[in-house]
CSV table of C-alpha atoms in Angstrom, one decimal:
chain,number,residue,atom,x,y,z
A,1,MET,CA,-16.0,16.4,87.0
A,2,MET,CA,-18.5,14.0,89.3
A,3,LYS,CA,-15.6,12.0,91.1
A,4,THR,CA,-18.4,9.1,92.7
A,5,MET,CA,-21.7,7.1,92.6
A,6,ASN,CA,-22.4,9.3,95.5
A,7,ASP,CA,-22.3,12.5,93.6
A,8,ILE,CA,-25.0,11.2,90.6
A,9,LYS,CA,-27.1,10.6,93.6
A,10,GLU,CA,-27.2,14.0,95.1
A,11,LEU,CA,-27.5,15.3,91.2
A,12,LEU,CA,-30.6,12.7,91.2
A,13,LEU,CA,-32.7,14.2,94.2
A,14,ILE,CA,-32.6,17.0,92.6
A,15,GLY,CA,-33.7,15.8,89.3
A,16,GLU,CA,-33.2,16.3,85.5
A,17,LYS,CA,-33.0,20.3,84.8
A,18,VAL,CA,-31.0,22.6,83.0
A,19,ASN,CA,-27.9,21.2,83.3
A,20,MET,CA,-28.7,17.5,83.6
A,21,GLU,CA,-30.0,15.1,81.3
A,22,CYS,CA,-30.1,11.4,82.1
A,23,LYS,CA,-30.7,8.6,78.7
A,24,GLU,CA,-31.3,4.9,80.0
A,25,ALA,CA,-28.5,3.4,77.3
A,26,LYS,CA,-28.7,-0.4,78.6
A,27,SER,CA,-25.9,-0.8,75.8
A,28,SER,CA,-25.7,1.7,73.0
A,29,MET,CA,-25.5,5.5,72.7
A,30,PRO,CA,-29.1,7.2,72.0
A,31,LYS,CA,-30.1,8.8,69.4
A,32,SER,CA,-31.4,11.8,72.1
A,33,ALA,CA,-28.2,12.1,73.5
A,34,TYR,CA,-26.8,14.1,70.6
A,35,GLU,CA,-29.7,16.6,70.4
A,36,THR,CA,-28.9,17.1,74.6
A,37,TYR,CA,-25.2,17.3,73.8
A,38,SER,CA,-26.1,20.4,71.1
A,39,SER,CA,-28.1,21.8,73.4
A,40,PHE,CA,-26.0,21.7,76.6
A,41,ALA,CA,-23.3,22.6,73.5
A,42,ASN,CA,-25.4,25.8,73.0
A,43,THR,CA,-26.7,27.3,76.5
A,44,ASP,CA,-24.9,27.0,79.4
A,45,GLY,CA,-22.9,23.0,79.4
A,46,GLY,CA,-25.0,20.7,81.5
A,47,CYS,CA,-24.1,17.2,81.8
A,48,ILE,CA,-25.4,13.7,80.0
A,49,ILE,CA,-25.6,10.4,82.9
A,50,LEU,CA,-26.0,7.5,81.0
A,51,GLY,CA,-27.7,4.4,82.6
A,52,VAL,CA,-30.6,5.8,85.1
A,53,GLU,CA,-33.8,5.3,83.8
A,54,GLU,CA,-36.3,7.7,84.4
A,55,ASP,CA,-39.7,7.0,85.7
A,56,LYS,CA,-42.2,10.0,84.6
A,57,THR,CA,-44.9,8.7,86.8
A,58,THR,CA,-43.4,9.3,89.9
A,59,HIS,CA,-42.5,12.7,91.5
A,60,ILE,CA,-40.8,11.4,94.5
A,61,PRO,CA,-36.7,12.3,94.0
A,62,GLU,CA,-36.2,8.6,95.6
A,63,LYS,CA,-38.1,6.6,93.3
A,64,ARG,CA,-38.1,8.9,90.3
A,65,PHE,CA,-34.5,7.6,88.8
A,66,ILE,CA,-33.5,4.5,89.1
A,67,ILE,CA,-29.7,4.0,88.4
A,68,HIS,CA,-29.7,0.3,86.3
A,69,GLY,CA,-25.7,1.3,84.6
A,70,VAL,CA,-24.9,0.1,80.9
A,71,GLN,CA,-23.5,-2.7,79.4
A,72,GLY,CA,-20.3,-2.2,77.9
A,73,ALA,CA,-19.3,1.1,79.0
A,74,GLN,CA,-15.5,0.9,77.2
A,75,LYS,CA,-17.4,0.6,74.1
A,76,ILE,CA,-20.6,3.1,74.3
A,77,ILE,CA,-17.4,5.5,74.9
A,78,ALA,CA,-15.7,4.3,72.0
A,79,ASP,CA,-18.4,4.7,69.6
A,80,PHE,CA,-19.7,8.0,71.3
A,81,TRP,CA,-16.1,9.2,70.7
A,82,ASN,CA,-16.7,8.1,67.1
A,83,THR,CA,-19.7,9.1,65.9
A,84,ILE,CA,-18.5,12.6,67.7
A,85,ASN,CA,-16.2,13.0,65.5
A,86,GLY,CA,-17.3,11.9,62.4
A,87,ASP,CA,-19.8,13.9,60.4
A,88,LYS,CA,-22.9,13.3,63.1
A,89,VAL,CA,-22.0,16.7,65.0
A,90,ASN,CA,-20.4,20.5,63.1
A,91,VAL,CA,-17.6,20.6,66.5
A,92,ASN,CA,-16.9,18.6,69.1
A,93,VAL,CA,-16.5,20.6,72.0
A,94,LEU,CA,-15.4,17.8,74.3
A,95,ILE,CA,-11.9,16.6,75.5
A,96,ASP,CA,-11.2,13.0,76.8
A,97,SER,CA,-11.8,13.8,80.5
A,98,ASP,CA,-15.0,15.2,80.0
A,99,VAL,CA,-16.0,11.7,79.1
A,100,TYR,CA,-15.6,9.0,81.5
A,101,ILE,CA,-17.2,6.2,83.4
A,102,LEU,CA,-18.5,5.8,87.3
A,103,GLU,CA,-18.5,1.7,88.6
A,104,GLU,CA,-19.6,1.2,91.9
A,105,ASP,CA,-20.7,-2.5,92.9
A,106,ASN,CA,-20.4,-3.7,89.3
A,107,ILE,CA,-23.0,-1.0,88.3
A,108,GLN,CA,-21.5,1.4,85.1
A,109,LEU,CA,-22.7,4.3,84.4
A,110,VAL,CA,-20.8,6.7,81.3
A,111,VAL,CA,-20.9,10.6,82.2
A,112,ILE,CA,-20.6,13.1,79.4
A,113,GLU,CA,-19.4,17.3,80.7
A,114,VAL,CA,-20.8,18.7,77.6
A,115,PRO,CA,-19.1,22.6,78.1
A,116,ARG,CA,-20.3,25.6,76.9
A,117,ALA,CA,-19.0,25.5,73.4
A,118,ASP,CA,-17.4,28.9,72.9
A,119,TYR,CA,-19.0,31.8,70.9
A,120,LYS,CA,-17.0,30.9,68.1
A,121,LEU,CA,-18.2,27.7,67.3
A,122,ARG,CA,-21.7,28.0,67.6
A,123,PRO,CA,-24.1,26.5,66.6
A,124,VAL,CA,-22.9,23.4,67.6
A,125,TYR,CA,-25.6,20.8,66.0
A,126,ILE,CA,-26.0,17.6,64.5
A,127,GLY,CA,-26.2,16.8,60.6
A,128,GLU,CA,-25.7,18.9,58.1
A,129,ASN,CA,-28.4,21.8,58.3
A,130,PRO,CA,-27.7,23.8,61.7
A,131,ILE,CA,-31.1,24.9,60.8
A,132,LYS,CA,-32.9,21.4,61.3
A,133,GLY,CA,-30.1,19.9,63.6
A,134,THR,CA,-29.5,23.0,66.1
A,135,PHE,CA,-31.0,23.2,69.7
A,136,LYS,CA,-30.7,24.8,72.9
A,137,ARG,CA,-32.1,23.9,76.4
A,138,ASN,CA,-35.0,25.1,79.3
A,139,ASN,CA,-36.0,23.5,82.1
A,140,GLU,CA,-35.1,19.4,81.3
A,141,GLY,CA,-35.8,19.5,77.7
A,142,ASP,CA,-33.9,20.1,74.6
A,143,TYR,CA,-35.4,22.3,72.2
A,144,HIS,CA,-35.1,22.9,68.0
A,145,CYS,CA,-33.6,26.3,67.7
A,146,SER,CA,-35.9,28.4,65.4
A,147,GLU,CA,-34.1,30.3,62.6
A,148,ASP,CA,-33.4,32.9,64.3
A,149,GLU,CA,-31.5,31.6,66.9
A,150,VAL,CA,-29.3,29.4,64.9
A,151,ARG,CA,-28.5,32.9,62.3
A,152,ALA,CA,-28.2,35.1,65.3
A,153,MET,CA,-25.7,32.5,67.3
A,154,MET,CA,-23.6,32.8,63.3
A,155,ARG,CA,-24.1,36.3,63.7
A,156,ASP,CA,-22.2,36.6,67.1
A,157,GLN,CA,-19.7,34.6,65.6
A,158,ASN,CA,-18.4,37.5,63.9
A,159,PRO,CA,-15.3,38.7,65.9
A,160,ASP,CA,-15.2,42.9,64.6
A,161,GLY,CA,-18.6,42.7,66.1
A,162,ASN,CA,-22.3,43.0,64.7
A,163,ASP,CA,-23.1,46.3,65.0
A,164,GLY,CA,-22.7,47.0,60.6
A,165,LEU,CA,-24.4,44.4,59.8
């Protein structure tokens, strides 16, 4: 758990990577955040930070990520919980303490720490079709899983092993 805005600033100097994703999210949850939720849950977990703009035209770490914050952080979190517990994703792997607000100088960020889903819960996908809605994380991007990758996750759910399948 990141405890302060300085924790976020230190991570931003490293930049987005396999376990961190920034989203601008001025006043609402970006739809792409659910793809990132799926990819983190299906890979090794990670942190989604809402309220940070990425300027991809620069490679200078201090200038690449701009902390603007979000407006209505409590509403964004409420909307997120309503969506994640609805039918947007097949399973919620989060607990209350995984989603929180960091605030400094009247700037609020929403932080969502997504754990890696237990093998019995994978694949974690958005929508109703696991083949089309399952994502994985590579480097700093979310990518659709192939049908073979999704079927492997489903096969790995078998608690008795897969030797006889």
